[in-house]
Amino acid sequence: MGILVLICLVSLFAPVKNVEAETNPFLIDCGTNSSTNVDGRKWVGDLAPDSNLTLSSPGIAASTSTFNGDSTYGTLYKTARLFNEAANYTFKVDSGNCYLRLHFYPFSFENHDVNVSQFDVMANSLKLLSEFSVPVEISRKNSYMQSLGSNSSESSLMKEYFLGVDSGQLVVKFMPTGGSFAFVNAIEVIPVTSQLFVDTVSKVGGNGATSDLNLGARGIETMYRLNVGGSEIEPTQDQDLWRMWETDISYMFASVAGSSINNQSNVTYSSANDSSVAPLLVYETARAMINNEVLEKRFNMSWKFNVDPNFDYIVRLHFCELVFDKPNQRTFRIYINNRTAAENFDVFVRAGGMNKAYHKDYFDLVSPQIDTLWIQLGPETMYGAAGTDALLNGLEIFKLSRSGNLAYVSERFGSSGTEVSARTFRNRILWIGIAAGIASIFILAALFTIFFCLRKRRKNACPTKENPPGWRPLSLHGTVGKSTTNARGSKFSVGSLNLNGSLALVRVGKRFTIAEIRAATKNFDESLVIGVGGFGKVYKGEIEDGTLAAIKRAHPQSEQGLTEFETEIEMLSKLRHRHLVSMIGFCEENNEMILVYEYMANGTLRNHLFGSELPPLTWKQRLEICIGAARGLHYLHTGAERGIIHRDVKTTNILLDENFVAKVADFGLSKTGPALDHTHVSTAVKGSFGYLDPEYFRRQKLTEKSDVYSFGVVLFEAVCARPVINPSLPKDQINLAEWALRWQRQRSLDAITDRCLEGNYCSDSLKKFGEIAEKCLADEGKNRPTMGEVLWHLEYVLQLHEAWLRSNAGEESSSLVAENVEVGDTEVSQNPSVSQDEEHCIELRTEDDGEPLTRQISGLGGTVGFDEFSQLVNPQGR
Ligand SMILES: *[C@@H]1O[C@H](CO)[C@@H](O)[C@H](O)[C@H]1NC(C)=O
């Protein structure tokens, strides 16, 4: 029996931490009798003579040699203690609080298969874990992180609890369930002598009311602990309490909404009592609302977390005003799960100055149906757009026990919110494996068939434009058999599962050799570069048969690029349309990522609108181009099997061929919708400022109506011929969408119309055109027209203008009235995606009825966020 060396000088929830307590933590390396030095601390074997703990049963000391990761705790992970029967670790601690951390690293030992291990854990009378499976939990967590767009993949798991102990001892009990075994790799018991929690906490939505939480009698589990806007803080950097602070970026919805700021100087605690609440490092970095004057700050900075339903939570927000040295510079609102937690929040005022570390707790109940917690900081609605901003430095989410229970039996795993228990999950992995196997056999068979048929066809058929020589189906690009296990070399393998991946994609297009590409681009001759972007360079080239091509070559070893490269190939393989830029082929030899597109002789629409020496486009040309682009987008939204959201509609992504036929380009950001996990909709918002749908930010919602919004901006750009964002203009003119909309609402769009058009357009057509653009920019997606409707109305505008041109040319003026507008001439009927049906049910309005068009197509959901992708031609577009 160990000697009691632990002395807690300050008792539970004592108000002041003023004495450096001589409290010794227990740092226990389980499954060994030797001690080891890890993270600057000495970890004692659980059977070592100086461990100072009692172990009720020796269990089995297990060890593994397979751990080869670089985790700080790697050494601890090499051993574990296994229990076939219930067993206790007893730690003598003084009354007070402590952190209990349980470290798990699953490995199988002899005949103990870690995948069947399942157990309960109690701490004194509090249940911490129930029917707990470490591998399932790790895999659930990794899938969750991957669904947030993070590529981290952990092989270990740490659970942290904050407990009150009044009996002089902490008994941690491991109980195998379902005839299996329990295990643990390391245990930390860290006495906490300072006051980390207070009992009275503001209630969310309670209008200033507080809740008495009686935390001393309840247990707390740490769910999340983030250093917002900064980098990871390792336990060694949080000296007294050895907490781990993650980065926040993966949890952020629309990471473009917040930019990180930092200030390493002179940060101090606003209250001396707070010195253990968080290390100062947390306060030295923050995230503030994006510093973009031109974007009206009508959005929130939002973070989204998976939580266990039916528990109480404390959300702790850490703040420190790093920029402003007076009050009223930054006041904002705090929302937790859509309810207001605080209004008029001014960090400077609350903390008592600049560079003062301050935190605030909020209490919220999460009902049984809810498994997410949204934390949002946004503008104070009382104030105008100017001066609003928000700030957050750190964030913690704590789960509180209900009736002596902190355990949550995981019932919420599933790719689309379906409820699957841990056991079903294991079965499911098995089934997915089998299904994937079968699917790959089928796909292979299908590929063989296609390959065979095409070969046969090539023999007899002359090459046509649709079926040029050398085209063949290519590699099978899927995620079959891609393992979720991690790079750290964990031994356990949960199975081959990729929740968001489709099983396989077939790519179509010519596969070029690198030699062919070099020949086409004169060995990537700089004089042939027609565009440069984040992704790489675009060359003009001539491929074998003399066809001109735009050859986009990605920077090698760009991970992000690879995803978008694959997306674009996949998209372009599926999509063929007169108004979409088509892909001729690609090259992936030598790790190259090269896409070969049809060459668009007249470059981007933007180039023809402003900023170049090119002759201005006529109103008719602009209308035809807008119609073409609308047609392409309409096809994307409705023509393919599933709706595709382009996500980056702008004038640099509308290209013009030698006949000024518009084609939509750049599918690197697009993604098909409804088959994807819903959570993907709300991960990262990417796109181009000036064109971004404000609803992205507000409602965490992405639909094809977001493309409609961007297209509305394109329409204004086409008529005003100026950049969508021009910071050199007076503030109210910087953002084209806001500025043009103001003029349009006063029905005076003609006042800001491109001077080059003067006298050469039919004013009725401009009027109607403005109305369409205005409707596209409706604040809410549901009030925006569909692309089909936009297309239809643009056709009408063109006809108005053409009639006007004819009458100006002295021809017999055609009396064009709304009722008998002829839409659907050859152009339309060529395009199967605009059905006659659709046209008939759209009511044509010629009057200023100002009513939104409300016909909607079925809602198609989400998309995955990818980072920037270059423009095909113009590098400066974004
Ligand atoms: C911020 O989020 C809250 C809660 O979800 C919402 O009510 C509010 O309208 C949002 N504010 C903005 C400006 O989007």
Short mmCIF file of N, CA, C and O and ligand atoms in Angstrom, two decimals, residues 297-300 335 338-339 376 379 697-698, ligand 1:
data_model
loop_
_atom_site.label_atom_id
_atom_site.label_comp_id
_atom_site.label_asym_id
_atom_site.label_seq_id
_atom_site.Cartn_x
_atom_site.Cartn_y
_atom_site.Cartn_z
N LYS A 297 -21.34 42.54 -42.82
CA LYS A 297 -21.19 41.49 -41.83
C LYS A 297 -22.53 40.99 -41.36
O LYS A 297 -22.89 41.11 -40.20
N ARG A 298 -23.27 40.46 -42.27
CA ARG A 298 -24.55 39.92 -41.91
C ARG A 298 -24.47 38.41 -41.79
O ARG A 298 -25.23 37.67 -42.33
N PHE A 299 -23.43 37.97 -41.15
CA PHE A 299 -23.29 36.53 -40.94
C PHE A 299 -22.68 36.31 -39.56
O PHE A 299 -22.30 37.26 -38.89
N ASN A 300 -22.66 35.07 -39.15
CA ASN A 300 -22.06 34.72 -37.87
C ASN A 300 -20.76 33.97 -38.09
O ASN A 300 -20.58 33.34 -39.12
N TYR A 335 -24.72 33.18 -29.68
CA TYR A 335 -25.85 32.26 -29.78
C TYR A 335 -25.36 30.84 -29.50
O TYR A 335 -24.28 30.46 -29.96
N ASN A 338 -28.84 28.25 -31.65
CA ASN A 338 -29.83 29.19 -32.20
C ASN A 338 -30.50 30.10 -31.19
O ASN A 338 -31.37 30.87 -31.54
N ARG A 339 -30.16 29.95 -29.92
CA ARG A 339 -30.76 30.85 -28.95
C ARG A 339 -29.72 31.85 -28.45
O ARG A 339 -28.53 31.54 -28.38
N GLN A 376 -22.35 30.34 -32.10
CA GLN A 376 -22.26 31.37 -33.13
C GLN A 376 -22.07 32.74 -32.51
O GLN A 376 -22.71 33.06 -31.51
N PRO A 379 -23.09 39.74 -35.46
CA PRO A 379 -23.29 41.17 -35.25
C PRO A 379 -24.46 41.46 -34.31
O PRO A 379 -25.45 40.74 -34.28
N PHE A 697 -23.72 31.96 -45.11
CA PHE A 697 -23.23 32.34 -43.80
C PHE A 697 -24.33 32.27 -42.78
O PHE A 697 -24.12 31.88 -41.66
N ARG A 698 -25.49 32.71 -43.19
CA ARG A 698 -26.55 32.82 -42.20
C ARG A 698 -27.18 31.50 -41.85
O ARG A 698 -27.45 31.22 -40.70
C1 LIG B 1 -26.63 34.23 -36.26
O1 LIG B 1 -27.12 33.03 -35.74
C2 LIG B 1 -28.35 33.17 -35.04
C3 LIG B 1 -28.68 31.86 -34.42
O2 LIG B 1 -28.58 30.80 -35.33
C4 LIG B 1 -29.43 33.66 -35.98
O3 LIG B 1 -30.65 33.82 -35.29
C5 LIG B 1 -28.99 34.99 -36.54
O4 LIG B 1 -29.93 35.45 -37.47
C6 LIG B 1 -27.64 34.84 -37.21
N1 LIG B 1 -27.20 36.16 -37.59
C7 LIG B 1 -26.82 36.46 -38.82
C8 LIG B 1 -26.44 37.86 -39.05
O5 LIG B 1 -26.79 35.65 -39.71
#
